[in-house]
């Protein structure tokens, strides 16, 4: 389906607004849930139920001094958080909230529907780690540089397993388009035949977004924070905003590729609501895991990725291929 330039521009604006609204909600939800998990109140001072706490955090970051180390490469130092934000937001464009003809015209409930949707997802996901590496190297700090190398090694390691976990879905649906994959799940969600792939995707997704228990790139308590050590103010906040957007992306891809996307009980008009519920359930899972599991050591992180997750993902692809050929 070919959409006009005006429609694509309108969709881009909607996606941008969606990000600006959803990220503060996730921040508030995470703090509230972590408070409940840890038997404390969470934010409750700024606004009713602490709802204005994210706005207060943003104002605090905006008011802080934007300093650049003398040893840094200024333009590279400034562009690194921009790369992280742009790649994360661009990936949101392929997450569908409804079918192609959801509104009875040439407007689909998604940013773009490209035939290579999942390759688009991996392309921008792979570009995202350049922001981390560039931020660490351009800071001119050995701590930051070592943290950036550690981050890059982690993201590259788990990117392979993440790709293989979705390969079984692609083989089953016969398409790389995320919209086609969701439409192919009208009778049965792929979480049933691809349950192992779903678990691998979740684990690799935690590592890909640098979330606990795989949050080594930001383990400030024992590794001097990592790639963003020299950042302050909103530049520092941009890296974490990108992390929360990536949580939305991973949850959205999981919902679309394994949990039926917009399919659910009731009329088709409820499709966007079902997709939003599944997406938010993924985000709550991210928060729940953060509150439940301790951080892995770096050698455990790499060993698990290469010795357990990657062979398991490869075996899942081989079994899927055999089953599809046999049937």
PDB file of C-alpha atoms in Angstrom:
ATOM      1  CA  UNK A   1       0.000   0.000   0.000  1.00  0.00           C
ATOM      2  CA  UNK A   2       1.468   3.336  -1.107  1.00  0.00           C
ATOM      3  CA  UNK A   3       0.767   6.277   1.178  1.00  0.00           C
ATOM      4  CA  UNK A   4       1.100   9.947   0.309  1.00  0.00           C
ATOM      5  CA  UNK A   5       3.986  12.082   1.578  1.00  0.00           C
ATOM      6  CA  UNK A   6       1.578  14.106   3.721  1.00  0.00           C
ATOM      7  CA  UNK A   7       0.347  10.943   5.441  1.00  0.00           C
ATOM      8  CA  UNK A   8       3.924   9.793   6.141  1.00  0.00           C
ATOM      9  CA  UNK A   9       4.805  13.189   7.622  1.00  0.00           C
ATOM     10  CA  UNK A  10       1.696  13.082   9.820  1.00  0.00           C
ATOM     11  CA  UNK A  11       2.648   9.578  10.986  1.00  0.00           C
ATOM     12  CA  UNK A  12       6.177  10.735  11.832  1.00  0.00           C
ATOM     13  CA  UNK A  13       4.730  13.518  14.004  1.00  0.00           C
ATOM     14  CA  UNK A  14       2.363  11.058  15.714  1.00  0.00           C
ATOM     15  CA  UNK A  15       5.253   8.659  16.463  1.00  0.00           C
ATOM     16  CA  UNK A  16       7.322  11.516  17.915  1.00  0.00           C
ATOM     17  CA  UNK A  17       4.437  12.636  20.140  1.00  0.00           C
ATOM     18  CA  UNK A  18       3.802   8.996  21.117  1.00  0.00           C
ATOM     19  CA  UNK A  19       7.411   8.741  22.317  1.00  0.00           C
ATOM     20  CA  UNK A  20       7.249  12.015  24.250  1.00  0.00           C
ATOM     21  CA  UNK A  21       4.085  10.872  26.032  1.00  0.00           C
ATOM     22  CA  UNK A  22       4.931   7.210  26.607  1.00  0.00           C
ATOM     23  CA  UNK A  23       8.488   7.545  27.963  1.00  0.00           C
ATOM     24  CA  UNK A  24       7.476   9.704  30.998  1.00  0.00           C
ATOM     25  CA  UNK A  25       4.639   7.254  31.706  1.00  0.00           C
ATOM     26  CA  UNK A  26       7.106   4.347  31.674  1.00  0.00           C
ATOM     27  CA  UNK A  27       9.474   6.256  33.970  1.00  0.00           C
ATOM     28  CA  UNK A  28       6.681   6.888  36.475  1.00  0.00           C
ATOM     29  CA  UNK A  29       5.385   3.317  36.174  1.00  0.00           C
ATOM     30  CA  UNK A  30       8.844   1.847  36.717  1.00  0.00           C
ATOM     31  CA  UNK A  31       9.455   3.868  39.864  1.00  0.00           C
ATOM     32  CA  UNK A  32       6.048   3.033  41.255  1.00  0.00           C
ATOM     33  CA  UNK A  33       6.376  -0.689  40.532  1.00  0.00           C
ATOM     34  CA  UNK A  34       9.928  -0.843  41.871  1.00  0.00           C
ATOM     35  CA  UNK A  35       8.625   0.829  45.015  1.00  0.00           C
ATOM     36  CA  UNK A  36       5.941  -1.846  45.390  1.00  0.00           C
ATOM     37  CA  UNK A  37       8.389  -4.658  44.699  1.00  0.00           C
ATOM     38  CA  UNK A  38      10.809  -3.276  47.294  1.00  0.00           C
ATOM     39  CA  UNK A  39       8.203  -2.363  49.954  1.00  0.00           C
ATOM     40  CA  UNK A  40       8.495   1.414  49.611  1.00  0.00           C
ATOM     41  CA  UNK A  41       6.319   4.201  48.233  1.00  0.00           C
ATOM     42  CA  UNK A  42       8.067   5.344  45.095  1.00  0.00           C
ATOM     43  CA  UNK A  43       7.530   8.923  43.831  1.00  0.00           C
ATOM     44  CA  UNK A  44       4.658  10.564  45.716  1.00  0.00           C
ATOM     45  CA  UNK A  45       5.631  14.223  46.294  1.00  0.00           C
ATOM     46  CA  UNK A  46       5.536  15.967  42.892  1.00  0.00           C
ATOM     47  CA  UNK A  47       1.955  16.090  41.657  1.00  0.00           C
ATOM     48  CA  UNK A  48      -0.847  13.645  42.511  1.00  0.00           C
ATOM     49  CA  UNK A  49       0.601  10.151  43.055  1.00  0.00           C
ATOM     50  CA  UNK A  50       3.963  11.499  41.886  1.00  0.00           C
ATOM     51  CA  UNK A  51       2.754  11.841  38.289  1.00  0.00           C
ATOM     52  CA  UNK A  52       4.805  15.001  37.699  1.00  0.00           C
ATOM     53  CA  UNK A  53       8.070  13.399  38.841  1.00  0.00           C
ATOM     54  CA  UNK A  54       9.266  12.691  35.250  1.00  0.00           C
ATOM     55  CA  UNK A  55       8.657  16.354  34.343  1.00  0.00           C
ATOM     56  CA  UNK A  56      10.666  17.407  37.406  1.00  0.00           C
ATOM     57  CA  UNK A  57      13.513  15.110  36.345  1.00  0.00           C
ATOM     58  CA  UNK A  58      13.557  16.615  32.859  1.00  0.00           C
ATOM     59  CA  UNK A  59      13.627  20.161  34.269  1.00  0.00           C
ATOM     60  CA  UNK A  60      16.484  19.154  36.569  1.00  0.00           C
ATOM     61  CA  UNK A  61      18.517  17.760  33.663  1.00  0.00           C
ATOM     62  CA  UNK A  62      17.782  20.792  31.489  1.00  0.00           C
ATOM     63  CA  UNK A  63      18.979  23.129  34.236  1.00  0.00           C
ATOM     64  CA  UNK A  64      22.303  21.345  34.724  1.00  0.00           C
ATOM     65  CA  UNK A  65      25.485  22.611  33.140  1.00  0.00           C
ATOM     66  CA  UNK A  66      26.327  21.087  29.754  1.00  0.00           C
ATOM     67  CA  UNK A  67      30.057  20.546  30.175  1.00  0.00           C
ATOM     68  CA  UNK A  68      32.455  19.061  27.634  1.00  0.00           C
ATOM     69  CA  UNK A  69      35.783  17.606  28.845  1.00  0.00           C
ATOM     70  CA  UNK A  70      38.920  19.294  27.510  1.00  0.00           C
ATOM     71  CA  UNK A  71      40.140  15.930  26.210  1.00  0.00           C
ATOM     72  CA  UNK A  72      36.915  15.274  24.277  1.00  0.00           C
ATOM     73  CA  UNK A  73      36.223  15.628  20.551  1.00  0.00           C
ATOM     74  CA  UNK A  74      33.363  18.164  20.885  1.00  0.00           C
ATOM     75  CA  UNK A  75      31.237  17.417  17.798  1.00  0.00           C
ATOM     76  CA  UNK A  76      31.526  13.641  18.253  1.00  0.00           C
ATOM     77  CA  UNK A  77      30.809  14.015  21.955  1.00  0.00           C
ATOM     78  CA  UNK A  78      27.619  15.949  21.104  1.00  0.00           C
ATOM     79  CA  UNK A  79      26.386  13.695  18.293  1.00  0.00           C
ATOM     80  CA  UNK A  80      26.661  10.385  20.190  1.00  0.00           C
ATOM     81  CA  UNK A  81      23.383  10.741  22.194  1.00  0.00           C
ATOM     82  CA  UNK A  82      21.655  11.970  19.026  1.00  0.00           C
ATOM     83  CA  UNK A  83      22.572   8.722  17.255  1.00  0.00           C
ATOM     84  CA  UNK A  84      21.106   6.679  20.117  1.00  0.00           C
ATOM     85  CA  UNK A  85      17.835   8.659  20.090  1.00  0.00           C
ATOM     86  CA  UNK A  86      17.401   8.701  16.284  1.00  0.00           C
ATOM     87  CA  UNK A  87      18.016   4.968  15.825  1.00  0.00           C
ATOM     88  CA  UNK A  88      15.604   4.098  18.644  1.00  0.00           C
ATOM     89  CA  UNK A  89      12.815   6.372  17.344  1.00  0.00           C
ATOM     90  CA  UNK A  90      13.295   5.226  13.735  1.00  0.00           C
ATOM     91  CA  UNK A  91      12.744   1.606  14.765  1.00  0.00           C
ATOM     92  CA  UNK A  92       9.371   2.494  16.287  1.00  0.00           C
ATOM     93  CA  UNK A  93       8.072   3.224  12.781  1.00  0.00           C
ATOM     94  CA  UNK A  94       7.651  -0.462  11.867  1.00  0.00           C
ATOM     95  CA  UNK A  95       5.576  -1.473  14.908  1.00  0.00           C
ATOM     96  CA  UNK A  96       1.998  -1.999  13.662  1.00  0.00           C
ATOM     97  CA  UNK A  97      -1.093  -1.264  15.755  1.00  0.00           C
ATOM     98  CA  UNK A  98      -3.580  -2.357  13.104  1.00  0.00           C
ATOM     99  CA  UNK A  99      -3.922  -3.837   9.583  1.00  0.00           C
ATOM    100  CA  UNK A 100      -3.291  -2.008   6.325  1.00  0.00           C
ATOM    101  CA  UNK A 101      -6.949  -1.143   5.775  1.00  0.00           C
ATOM    102  CA  UNK A 102      -7.748  -0.383   9.413  1.00  0.00           C
ATOM    103  CA  UNK A 103      -9.538   2.859   8.563  1.00  0.00           C
ATOM    104  CA  UNK A 104     -10.991   1.718   5.262  1.00  0.00           C
ATOM    105  CA  UNK A 105      -8.552   3.764   3.194  1.00  0.00           C
ATOM    106  CA  UNK A 106      -4.879   4.025   2.337  1.00  0.00           C
ATOM    107  CA  UNK A 107      -3.781   4.664   5.905  1.00  0.00           C
ATOM    108  CA  UNK A 108      -2.341   1.876   8.047  1.00  0.00           C
ATOM    109  CA  UNK A 109      -1.924   1.998  11.808  1.00  0.00           C
ATOM    110  CA  UNK A 110       1.878   1.944  11.621  1.00  0.00           C
ATOM    111  CA  UNK A 111       4.668   4.290  10.603  1.00  0.00           C
ATOM    112  CA  UNK A 112       5.885   2.384   7.566  1.00  0.00           C
ATOM    113  CA  UNK A 113       5.329  -1.102   6.190  1.00  0.00           C
ATOM    114  CA  UNK A 114       8.468  -2.176   4.349  1.00  0.00           C
ATOM    115  CA  UNK A 115       8.918  -5.670   2.843  1.00  0.00           C
ATOM    116  CA  UNK A 116      12.134  -6.030   4.857  1.00  0.00           C
ATOM    117  CA  UNK A 117      10.630  -4.866   8.143  1.00  0.00           C
ATOM    118  CA  UNK A 118      12.673  -7.087  10.459  1.00  0.00           C
ATOM    119  CA  UNK A 119      15.893  -6.325   8.561  1.00  0.00           C
ATOM    120  CA  UNK A 120      15.049  -2.641   9.080  1.00  0.00           C
ATOM    121  CA  UNK A 121      14.705  -3.387  12.812  1.00  0.00           C
ATOM    122  CA  UNK A 122      18.112  -5.097  12.948  1.00  0.00           C
ATOM    123  CA  UNK A 123      19.789  -2.422  10.832  1.00  0.00           C
ATOM    124  CA  UNK A 124      18.821   0.429  13.145  1.00  0.00           C
ATOM    125  CA  UNK A 125      19.377  -1.737  16.222  1.00  0.00           C
ATOM    126  CA  UNK A 126      22.936  -2.392  15.055  1.00  0.00           C
ATOM    127  CA  UNK A 127      23.520   1.304  14.373  1.00  0.00           C
ATOM    128  CA  UNK A 128      22.446   2.149  17.907  1.00  0.00           C
ATOM    129  CA  UNK A 129      25.618   0.807  19.491  1.00  0.00           C
ATOM    130  CA  UNK A 130      27.669   3.322  17.475  1.00  0.00           C
ATOM    131  CA  UNK A 131      26.203   5.997  19.742  1.00  0.00           C
ATOM    132  CA  UNK A 132      27.572   4.174  22.786  1.00  0.00           C
ATOM    133  CA  UNK A 133      31.005   3.555  21.261  1.00  0.00           C
ATOM    134  CA  UNK A 134      31.294   7.098  19.927  1.00  0.00           C
ATOM    135  CA  UNK A 135      30.200   8.560  23.261  1.00  0.00           C
ATOM    136  CA  UNK A 136      32.845   6.569  25.138  1.00  0.00           C
ATOM    137  CA  UNK A 137      35.671   7.213  22.669  1.00  0.00           C
ATOM    138  CA  UNK A 138      34.920  10.911  22.074  1.00  0.00           C
ATOM    139  CA  UNK A 139      34.870  11.603  25.833  1.00  0.00           C
ATOM    140  CA  UNK A 140      38.652  11.300  25.964  1.00  0.00           C
ATOM    141  CA  UNK A 141      38.416   9.240  29.152  1.00  0.00           C
ATOM    142  CA  UNK A 142      39.857   5.758  29.632  1.00  0.00           C
ATOM    143  CA  UNK A 143      36.951   4.813  31.906  1.00  0.00           C
ATOM    144  CA  UNK A 144      34.460   5.847  29.239  1.00  0.00           C
ATOM    145  CA  UNK A 145      36.385   4.117  26.456  1.00  0.00           C
ATOM    146  CA  UNK A 146      36.615   0.821  28.343  1.00  0.00           C
ATOM    147  CA  UNK A 147      32.915   1.073  29.190  1.00  0.00           C
ATOM    148  CA  UNK A 148      32.103   1.665  25.520  1.00  0.00           C
ATOM    149  CA  UNK A 149      34.086  -1.418  24.467  1.00  0.00           C
ATOM    150  CA  UNK A 150      32.292  -3.481  27.080  1.00  0.00           C
ATOM    151  CA  UNK A 151      28.924  -2.193  25.833  1.00  0.00           C
ATOM    152  CA  UNK A 152      29.756  -2.895  22.186  1.00  0.00           C
ATOM    153  CA  UNK A 153      30.871  -6.448  22.953  1.00  0.00           C
ATOM    154  CA  UNK A 154      27.643  -7.127  24.836  1.00  0.00           C
ATOM    155  CA  UNK A 155      25.336  -5.687  22.163  1.00  0.00           C
ATOM    156  CA  UNK A 156      27.074  -7.461  19.281  1.00  0.00           C
ATOM    157  CA  UNK A 157      27.032 -10.793  21.156  1.00  0.00           C
ATOM    158  CA  UNK A 158      23.310 -10.746  21.847  1.00  0.00           C
ATOM    159  CA  UNK A 159      22.353  -9.222  18.481  1.00  0.00           C
ATOM    160  CA  UNK A 160      23.162 -12.583  16.835  1.00  0.00           C
ATOM    161  CA  UNK A 161      20.846 -14.541  19.128  1.00  0.00           C
ATOM    162  CA  UNK A 162      18.165 -11.874  18.747  1.00  0.00           C
ATOM    163  CA  UNK A 163      18.256 -12.274  14.959  1.00  0.00           C
ATOM    164  CA  UNK A 164      18.160 -16.071  15.083  1.00  0.00           C
ATOM    165  CA  UNK A 165      15.215 -16.025  17.494  1.00  0.00           C
ATOM    166  CA  UNK A 166      13.135 -14.150  14.888  1.00  0.00           C
ATOM    167  CA  UNK A 167      14.327 -16.273  11.968  1.00  0.00           C
ATOM    168  CA  UNK A 168      11.924 -19.067  12.929  1.00  0.00           C
ATOM    169  CA  UNK A 169       9.038 -16.547  12.834  1.00  0.00           C
ATOM    170  CA  UNK A 170      10.140 -15.324   9.398  1.00  0.00           C
ATOM    171  CA  UNK A 171      10.320 -18.897   8.071  1.00  0.00           C
ATOM    172  CA  UNK A 172       6.876 -19.728   9.457  1.00  0.00           C
ATOM    173  CA  UNK A 173       5.197 -16.570   8.132  1.00  0.00           C
ATOM    174  CA  UNK A 174       7.102 -16.531   4.845  1.00  0.00           C
ATOM    175  CA  UNK A 175       7.674 -12.762   5.058  1.00  0.00           C
ATOM    176  CA  UNK A 176       9.952 -10.170   6.637  1.00  0.00           C
ATOM    177  CA  UNK A 177       7.157  -7.584   6.835  1.00  0.00           C
ATOM    178  CA  UNK A 178       5.993  -7.115  10.423  1.00  0.00           C
ATOM    179  CA  UNK A 179       2.437  -6.423   9.192  1.00  0.00           C
ATOM    180  CA  UNK A 180       2.423  -9.693   7.201  1.00  0.00           C
ATOM    181  CA  UNK A 181       3.742 -11.582  10.224  1.00  0.00           C
ATOM    182  CA  UNK A 182       0.908 -10.274  12.414  1.00  0.00           C
ATOM    183  CA  UNK A 183      -1.718 -11.058   9.751  1.00  0.00           C
ATOM    184  CA  UNK A 184      -0.372 -14.633   9.515  1.00  0.00           C
ATOM    185  CA  UNK A 185      -1.192 -15.146  13.220  1.00  0.00           C
ATOM    186  CA  UNK A 186      -4.958 -14.895  12.750  1.00  0.00           C
ATOM    187  CA  UNK A 187      -5.471 -18.564  13.683  1.00  0.00           C
ATOM    188  CA  UNK A 188      -2.582 -19.163  16.111  1.00  0.00           C
ATOM    189  CA  UNK A 189      -0.072 -16.866  17.752  1.00  0.00           C
ATOM    190  CA  UNK A 190       3.548 -17.766  17.020  1.00  0.00           C
ATOM    191  CA  UNK A 191       4.371 -17.910  20.718  1.00  0.00           C
ATOM    192  CA  UNK A 192       2.948 -21.464  20.587  1.00  0.00           C
ATOM    193  CA  UNK A 193       5.104 -23.036  17.841  1.00  0.00           C
ATOM    194  CA  UNK A 194       8.004 -20.669  18.523  1.00  0.00           C
ATOM    195  CA  UNK A 195       7.965 -20.707  22.328  1.00  0.00           C
ATOM    196  CA  UNK A 196      11.714 -21.364  22.550  1.00  0.00           C
ATOM    197  CA  UNK A 197      12.371 -18.556  20.074  1.00  0.00           C
ATOM    198  CA  UNK A 198      10.136 -16.280  22.163  1.00  0.00           C
ATOM    199  CA  UNK A 199      12.152 -16.975  25.327  1.00  0.00           C
ATOM    200  CA  UNK A 200      15.428 -16.421  23.468  1.00  0.00           C
ATOM    201  CA  UNK A 201      14.087 -13.138  22.072  1.00  0.00           C
ATOM    202  CA  UNK A 202      13.133 -11.943  25.559  1.00  0.00           C
ATOM    203  CA  UNK A 203      16.515 -12.769  27.072  1.00  0.00           C
ATOM    204  CA  UNK A 204      18.428 -11.242  24.156  1.00  0.00           C
ATOM    205  CA  UNK A 205      16.089  -8.241  24.304  1.00  0.00           C
ATOM    206  CA  UNK A 206      17.045  -7.592  27.931  1.00  0.00           C
ATOM    207  CA  UNK A 207      20.715  -7.596  26.925  1.00  0.00           C
ATOM    208  CA  UNK A 208      20.057  -5.506  23.811  1.00  0.00           C
ATOM    209  CA  UNK A 209      18.391  -2.774  25.852  1.00  0.00           C
ATOM    210  CA  UNK A 210      21.037  -2.973  28.607  1.00  0.00           C
ATOM    211  CA  UNK A 211      18.404  -3.771  31.205  1.00  0.00           C
ATOM    212  CA  UNK A 212      18.887  -5.824  34.366  1.00  0.00           C
ATOM    213  CA  UNK A 213      20.219  -8.434  34.796  1.00  0.00           C
ATOM    214  CA  UNK A 214      22.286  -7.511  31.715  1.00  0.00           C
ATOM    215  CA  UNK A 215      22.847  -3.827  32.558  1.00  0.00           C
ATOM    216  CA  UNK A 216      26.655  -4.003  32.479  1.00  0.00           C
ATOM    217  CA  UNK A 217      26.982  -0.879  30.266  1.00  0.00           C
ATOM    218  CA  UNK A 218      25.480   1.180  33.119  1.00  0.00           C
ATOM    219  CA  UNK A 219      26.639  -0.692  36.208  1.00  0.00           C
ATOM    220  CA  UNK A 220      27.660   2.459  38.047  1.00  0.00           C
ATOM    221  CA  UNK A 221      28.187   0.801  41.424  1.00  0.00           C
ATOM    222  CA  UNK A 222      31.296  -1.128  40.364  1.00  0.00           C
ATOM    223  CA  UNK A 223      32.273  -0.027  36.839  1.00  0.00           C
ATOM    224  CA  UNK A 224      32.283   3.813  37.079  1.00  0.00           C
ATOM    225  CA  UNK A 225      29.126   4.050  34.937  1.00  0.00           C
ATOM    226  CA  UNK A 226      30.711   3.167  31.590  1.00  0.00           C
ATOM    227  CA  UNK A 227      30.378   4.938  28.254  1.00  0.00           C
ATOM    228  CA  UNK A 228      28.408   7.933  29.611  1.00  0.00           C
ATOM    229  CA  UNK A 229      30.688   8.773  32.556  1.00  0.00           C
ATOM    230  CA  UNK A 230      31.575  12.239  31.212  1.00  0.00           C
ATOM    231  CA  UNK A 231      28.034  13.197  30.179  1.00  0.00           C
ATOM    232  CA  UNK A 232      25.771  15.490  32.165  1.00  0.00           C
ATOM    233  CA  UNK A 233      22.499  17.327  31.782  1.00  0.00           C
ATOM    234  CA  UNK A 234      20.162  16.423  28.961  1.00  0.00           C
ATOM    235  CA  UNK A 235      22.915  14.695  27.004  1.00  0.00           C
ATOM    236  CA  UNK A 236      23.113  12.208  29.857  1.00  0.00           C
ATOM    237  CA  UNK A 237      19.313  11.971  29.885  1.00  0.00           C
ATOM    238  CA  UNK A 238      19.211  11.322  26.120  1.00  0.00           C
ATOM    239  CA  UNK A 239      21.053   8.022  26.508  1.00  0.00           C
ATOM    240  CA  UNK A 240      18.518   6.845  29.057  1.00  0.00           C
ATOM    241  CA  UNK A 241      15.607   8.117  26.979  1.00  0.00           C
ATOM    242  CA  UNK A 242      16.940   5.991  24.109  1.00  0.00           C
ATOM    243  CA  UNK A 243      17.076   3.001  26.462  1.00  0.00           C
ATOM    244  CA  UNK A 244      13.414   3.386  27.389  1.00  0.00           C
ATOM    245  CA  UNK A 245      12.420   3.808  23.734  1.00  0.00           C
ATOM    246  CA  UNK A 246      14.270   0.572  22.972  1.00  0.00           C
ATOM    247  CA  UNK A 247      12.210  -1.111  25.701  1.00  0.00           C
ATOM    248  CA  UNK A 248       9.098  -0.034  23.795  1.00  0.00           C
ATOM    249  CA  UNK A 249      10.601  -1.315  20.521  1.00  0.00           C
ATOM    250  CA  UNK A 250      11.525  -4.741  21.918  1.00  0.00           C
ATOM    251  CA  UNK A 251       8.117  -5.085  23.598  1.00  0.00           C
ATOM    252  CA  UNK A 252       6.363  -4.035  20.384  1.00  0.00           C
ATOM    253  CA  UNK A 253       8.330  -6.464  18.210  1.00  0.00           C
ATOM    254  CA  UNK A 254       7.677  -9.275  20.701  1.00  0.00           C
ATOM    255  CA  UNK A 255       3.952  -8.486  20.691  1.00  0.00           C
ATOM    256  CA  UNK A 256       3.831  -8.307  16.892  1.00  0.00           C
ATOM    257  CA  UNK A 257       5.965 -11.349  16.066  1.00  0.00           C
ATOM    258  CA  UNK A 258       4.975 -13.743  18.857  1.00  0.00           C
ATOM    259  CA  UNK A 259       1.796 -12.542  20.609  1.00  0.00           C
ATOM    260  CA  UNK A 260      -0.494 -11.918  17.637  1.00  0.00           C
ATOM    261  CA  UNK A 261      -0.090  -8.149  17.443  1.00  0.00           C
ATOM    262  CA  UNK A 262      -3.496  -6.517  17.131  1.00  0.00           C
ATOM    263  CA  UNK A 263      -5.357  -9.873  17.191  1.00  0.00           C
ATOM    264  CA  UNK A 264      -7.480 -10.456  20.282  1.00  0.00           C
ATOM    265  CA  UNK A 265     -11.016 -11.133  21.517  1.00  0.00           C
ATOM    266  CA  UNK A 266     -13.782  -8.855  20.330  1.00  0.00           C
ATOM    267  CA  UNK A 267     -14.220  -6.781  17.165  1.00  0.00           C
ATOM    268  CA  UNK A 268     -11.285  -5.755  14.974  1.00  0.00           C
ATOM    269  CA  UNK A 269     -11.755  -2.144  16.100  1.00  0.00           C
ATOM    270  CA  UNK A 270     -10.187  -3.165  19.432  1.00  0.00           C
ATOM    271  CA  UNK A 271      -6.975  -4.174  17.631  1.00  0.00           C
ATOM    272  CA  UNK A 272      -4.928  -1.079  18.589  1.00  0.00           C
ATOM    273  CA  UNK A 273      -6.009  -1.496  22.218  1.00  0.00           C
ATOM    274  CA  UNK A 274      -4.888  -5.141  22.282  1.00  0.00           C
ATOM    275  CA  UNK A 275      -1.546  -4.192  20.765  1.00  0.00           C
ATOM    276  CA  UNK A 276      -1.057  -1.457  23.349  1.00  0.00           C
ATOM    277  CA  UNK A 277      -1.945  -3.848  26.195  1.00  0.00           C
ATOM    278  CA  UNK A 278       0.574  -6.437  24.953  1.00  0.00           C
ATOM    279  CA  UNK A 279       3.236  -3.755  24.529  1.00  0.00           C
ATOM    280  CA  UNK A 280       2.693  -2.461  28.068  1.00  0.00           C
ATOM    281  CA  UNK A 281       2.769  -6.019  29.410  1.00  0.00           C
ATOM    282  CA  UNK A 282       6.244  -6.382  27.901  1.00  0.00           C
ATOM    283  CA  UNK A 283       7.369  -3.159  29.572  1.00  0.00           C
ATOM    284  CA  UNK A 284       6.021  -4.339  32.943  1.00  0.00           C
ATOM    285  CA  UNK A 285       8.007  -7.570  32.441  1.00  0.00           C
ATOM    286  CA  UNK A 286      11.176  -5.493  31.926  1.00  0.00           C
ATOM    287  CA  UNK A 287      10.514  -3.713  35.224  1.00  0.00           C
ATOM    288  CA  UNK A 288       9.607  -6.932  37.055  1.00  0.00           C
ATOM    289  CA  UNK A 289      12.851  -8.630  35.973  1.00  0.00           C
ATOM    290  CA  UNK A 290      14.877  -5.577  37.033  1.00  0.00           C
ATOM    291  CA  UNK A 291      13.405  -5.819  40.520  1.00  0.00           C
ATOM    292  CA  UNK A 292      13.883  -9.594  40.778  1.00  0.00           C
ATOM    293  CA  UNK A 293      17.333 -10.556  39.496  1.00  0.00           C
ATOM    294  CA  UNK A 294      20.847  -9.413  40.434  1.00  0.00           C
ATOM    295  CA  UNK A 295      23.302  -8.230  37.806  1.00  0.00           C
ATOM    296  CA  UNK A 296      25.504 -10.869  36.154  1.00  0.00           C
ATOM    297  CA  UNK A 297      29.276 -10.666  36.129  1.00  0.00           C
ATOM    298  CA  UNK A 298      30.706  -9.741  32.746  1.00  0.00           C
ATOM    299  CA  UNK A 299      32.252 -13.191  32.161  1.00  0.00           C
ATOM    300  CA  UNK A 300      28.883 -14.791  32.995  1.00  0.00           C
ATOM    301  CA  UNK A 301      27.155 -12.420  30.583  1.00  0.00           C
ATOM    302  CA  UNK A 302      29.411 -13.276  27.637  1.00  0.00           C
ATOM    303  CA  UNK A 303      29.575 -16.970  28.446  1.00  0.00           C
ATOM    304  CA  UNK A 304      25.781 -17.246  28.600  1.00  0.00           C
ATOM    305  CA  UNK A 305      25.394 -15.415  25.290  1.00  0.00           C
ATOM    306  CA  UNK A 306      27.897 -17.423  23.265  1.00  0.00           C
ATOM    307  CA  UNK A 307      27.788 -20.857  24.943  1.00  0.00           C
ATOM    308  CA  UNK A 308      24.081 -21.228  25.766  1.00  0.00           C
ATOM    309  CA  UNK A 309      21.849 -18.701  24.021  1.00  0.00           C
ATOM    310  CA  UNK A 310      23.471 -18.799  20.572  1.00  0.00           C
ATOM    311  CA  UNK A 311      23.550 -22.636  20.228  1.00  0.00           C
ATOM    312  CA  UNK A 312      19.954 -22.803  21.499  1.00  0.00           C
ATOM    313  CA  UNK A 313      18.819 -20.173  18.976  1.00  0.00           C
ATOM    314  CA  UNK A 314      20.598 -22.029  16.152  1.00  0.00           C
ATOM    315  CA  UNK A 315      18.974 -25.321  17.187  1.00  0.00           C
ATOM    316  CA  UNK A 316      15.557 -23.637  17.234  1.00  0.00           C
ATOM    317  CA  UNK A 317      16.047 -22.454  13.631  1.00  0.00           C
ATOM    318  CA  UNK A 318      17.125 -25.936  12.479  1.00  0.00           C
ATOM    319  CA  UNK A 319      14.136 -27.614  14.173  1.00  0.00           C
ATOM    320  CA  UNK A 320      11.765 -25.042  12.654  1.00  0.00           C
ATOM    321  CA  UNK A 321      13.205 -25.659   9.181  1.00  0.00           C
ATOM    322  CA  UNK A 322      12.852 -29.432   9.553  1.00  0.00           C
ATOM    323  CA  UNK A 323       9.248 -29.157  10.763  1.00  0.00           C
ATOM    324  CA  UNK A 324       8.274 -26.778   7.926  1.00  0.00           C
ATOM    325  CA  UNK A 325       9.839 -29.024   5.296  1.00  0.00           C
ATOM    326  CA  UNK A 326       8.246 -32.141   6.786  1.00  0.00           C
ATOM    327  CA  UNK A 327       4.768 -30.581   6.848  1.00  0.00           C
TER     328      UNK A 327
END
